[in-house]
């Protein structure tokens, strides 16, 4: 794994999106705020992080929360 995570969004309306990536200990290893996104793509570079399990939390401006698990090998 290169540690590069590629996000693609497909939203009907533009929203702000807070993205936080944390390790299994709950420590934040990366975060970003994307503003007015709808149909966008962007990358997170986690190549400096060790192998393991990470959680991506995305919180939209309308308070919808999505959490996904990723594994870097």
PDB file of C-alpha atoms in Angstrom:
ATOM      1  CA  UNK A   1       0.000   0.000   0.000  1.00  0.00           C
ATOM      2  CA  UNK A   2       1.221   3.497  -0.837  1.00  0.00           C
ATOM      3  CA  UNK A   3      -0.723   5.112   1.985  1.00  0.00           C
ATOM      4  CA  UNK A   4      -2.543   7.442  -0.429  1.00  0.00           C
ATOM      5  CA  UNK A   5      -6.313   7.454   0.105  1.00  0.00           C
ATOM      6  CA  UNK A   6      -8.435   8.735  -2.764  1.00  0.00           C
ATOM      7  CA  UNK A   7     -11.887  10.161  -1.969  1.00  0.00           C
ATOM      8  CA  UNK A   8     -14.598  10.734  -4.538  1.00  0.00           C
ATOM      9  CA  UNK A   9     -17.800  12.550  -3.623  1.00  0.00           C
ATOM     10  CA  UNK A  10     -21.027  12.546  -5.565  1.00  0.00           C
ATOM     11  CA  UNK A  11     -23.469  14.869  -3.869  1.00  0.00           C
ATOM     12  CA  UNK A  12     -26.579  16.540  -5.218  1.00  0.00           C
ATOM     13  CA  UNK A  13     -25.921  19.805  -3.349  1.00  0.00           C
ATOM     14  CA  UNK A  14     -22.690  21.469  -2.287  1.00  0.00           C
ATOM     15  CA  UNK A  15     -21.842  21.069   1.403  1.00  0.00           C
ATOM     16  CA  UNK A  16     -18.942  21.583   3.754  1.00  0.00           C
ATOM     17  CA  UNK A  17     -17.253  18.397   4.904  1.00  0.00           C
ATOM     18  CA  UNK A  18     -14.988  17.901   7.926  1.00  0.00           C
ATOM     19  CA  UNK A  19     -12.776  14.837   7.487  1.00  0.00           C
ATOM     20  CA  UNK A  20     -10.789  13.338  10.357  1.00  0.00           C
ATOM     21  CA  UNK A  21      -8.586  10.250  10.149  1.00  0.00           C
ATOM     22  CA  UNK A  22      -7.703   8.605  13.447  1.00  0.00           C
ATOM     23  CA  UNK A  23      -5.846   5.483  14.503  1.00  0.00           C
ATOM     24  CA  UNK A  24      -7.262   2.708  16.697  1.00  0.00           C
ATOM     25  CA  UNK A  25      -6.155   4.627  19.800  1.00  0.00           C
ATOM     26  CA  UNK A  26      -8.342   7.561  18.771  1.00  0.00           C
ATOM     27  CA  UNK A  27      -5.377   9.801  17.958  1.00  0.00           C
ATOM     28  CA  UNK A  28      -5.997  12.137  15.022  1.00  0.00           C
ATOM     29  CA  UNK A  29      -3.381  11.522  12.325  1.00  0.00           C
ATOM     30  CA  UNK A  30      -4.862  13.765   9.599  1.00  0.00           C
ATOM     31  CA  UNK A  31      -7.727  16.161   9.141  1.00  0.00           C
ATOM     32  CA  UNK A  32      -9.090  18.467   6.530  1.00  0.00           C
ATOM     33  CA  UNK A  33     -12.063  20.727   5.900  1.00  0.00           C
ATOM     34  CA  UNK A  34     -13.442  20.712   2.381  1.00  0.00           C
ATOM     35  CA  UNK A  35     -15.800  23.583   1.585  1.00  0.00           C
ATOM     36  CA  UNK A  36     -18.617  23.671  -0.947  1.00  0.00           C
ATOM     37  CA  UNK A  37     -17.936  20.211  -2.316  1.00  0.00           C
ATOM     38  CA  UNK A  38     -20.345  18.332  -4.543  1.00  0.00           C
ATOM     39  CA  UNK A  39     -18.711  16.223  -7.256  1.00  0.00           C
ATOM     40  CA  UNK A  40     -15.083  16.406  -6.188  1.00  0.00           C
ATOM     41  CA  UNK A  41     -12.163  14.127  -5.596  1.00  0.00           C
ATOM     42  CA  UNK A  42      -9.226  14.625  -3.252  1.00  0.00           C
ATOM     43  CA  UNK A  43      -6.435  12.643  -1.644  1.00  0.00           C
ATOM     44  CA  UNK A  44      -5.077  12.082   1.835  1.00  0.00           C
ATOM     45  CA  UNK A  45      -1.426  11.100   2.134  1.00  0.00           C
ATOM     46  CA  UNK A  46      -0.980   8.639   4.995  1.00  0.00           C
ATOM     47  CA  UNK A  47       2.316   7.255   3.705  1.00  0.00           C
ATOM     48  CA  UNK A  48       4.028   8.500   6.874  1.00  0.00           C
ATOM     49  CA  UNK A  49       1.743   6.388   9.045  1.00  0.00           C
ATOM     50  CA  UNK A  50       2.503   2.830  10.064  1.00  0.00           C
ATOM     51  CA  UNK A  51       0.605  -0.242   9.017  1.00  0.00           C
ATOM     52  CA  UNK A  52      -2.654  -0.697  10.843  1.00  0.00           C
ATOM     53  CA  UNK A  53      -6.321   0.112  11.097  1.00  0.00           C
ATOM     54  CA  UNK A  54      -7.554   3.679  10.727  1.00  0.00           C
ATOM     55  CA  UNK A  55     -10.977   5.278  10.880  1.00  0.00           C
ATOM     56  CA  UNK A  56     -12.196   8.027   8.575  1.00  0.00           C
ATOM     57  CA  UNK A  57     -14.920  10.216  10.062  1.00  0.00           C
ATOM     58  CA  UNK A  58     -16.748  12.568   7.730  1.00  0.00           C
ATOM     59  CA  UNK A  59     -19.119  15.147   9.182  1.00  0.00           C
ATOM     60  CA  UNK A  60     -21.202  17.228   6.806  1.00  0.00           C
ATOM     61  CA  UNK A  61     -22.413  20.770   7.391  1.00  0.00           C
ATOM     62  CA  UNK A  62     -25.921  19.350   7.927  1.00  0.00           C
ATOM     63  CA  UNK A  63     -24.533  17.151  10.779  1.00  0.00           C
ATOM     64  CA  UNK A  64     -24.628  13.821   8.937  1.00  0.00           C
ATOM     65  CA  UNK A  65     -21.765  11.579  10.080  1.00  0.00           C
ATOM     66  CA  UNK A  66     -20.161   8.688   8.214  1.00  0.00           C
ATOM     67  CA  UNK A  67     -17.367   6.544   9.656  1.00  0.00           C
ATOM     68  CA  UNK A  68     -15.364   4.114   7.518  1.00  0.00           C
ATOM     69  CA  UNK A  69     -12.554   1.764   8.453  1.00  0.00           C
ATOM     70  CA  UNK A  70      -9.430   1.450   6.328  1.00  0.00           C
ATOM     71  CA  UNK A  71      -6.455  -0.865   6.667  1.00  0.00           C
ATOM     72  CA  UNK A  72      -2.942   0.130   5.611  1.00  0.00           C
ATOM     73  CA  UNK A  73      -0.794  -2.904   4.889  1.00  0.00           C
TER      74      UNK A  73
END
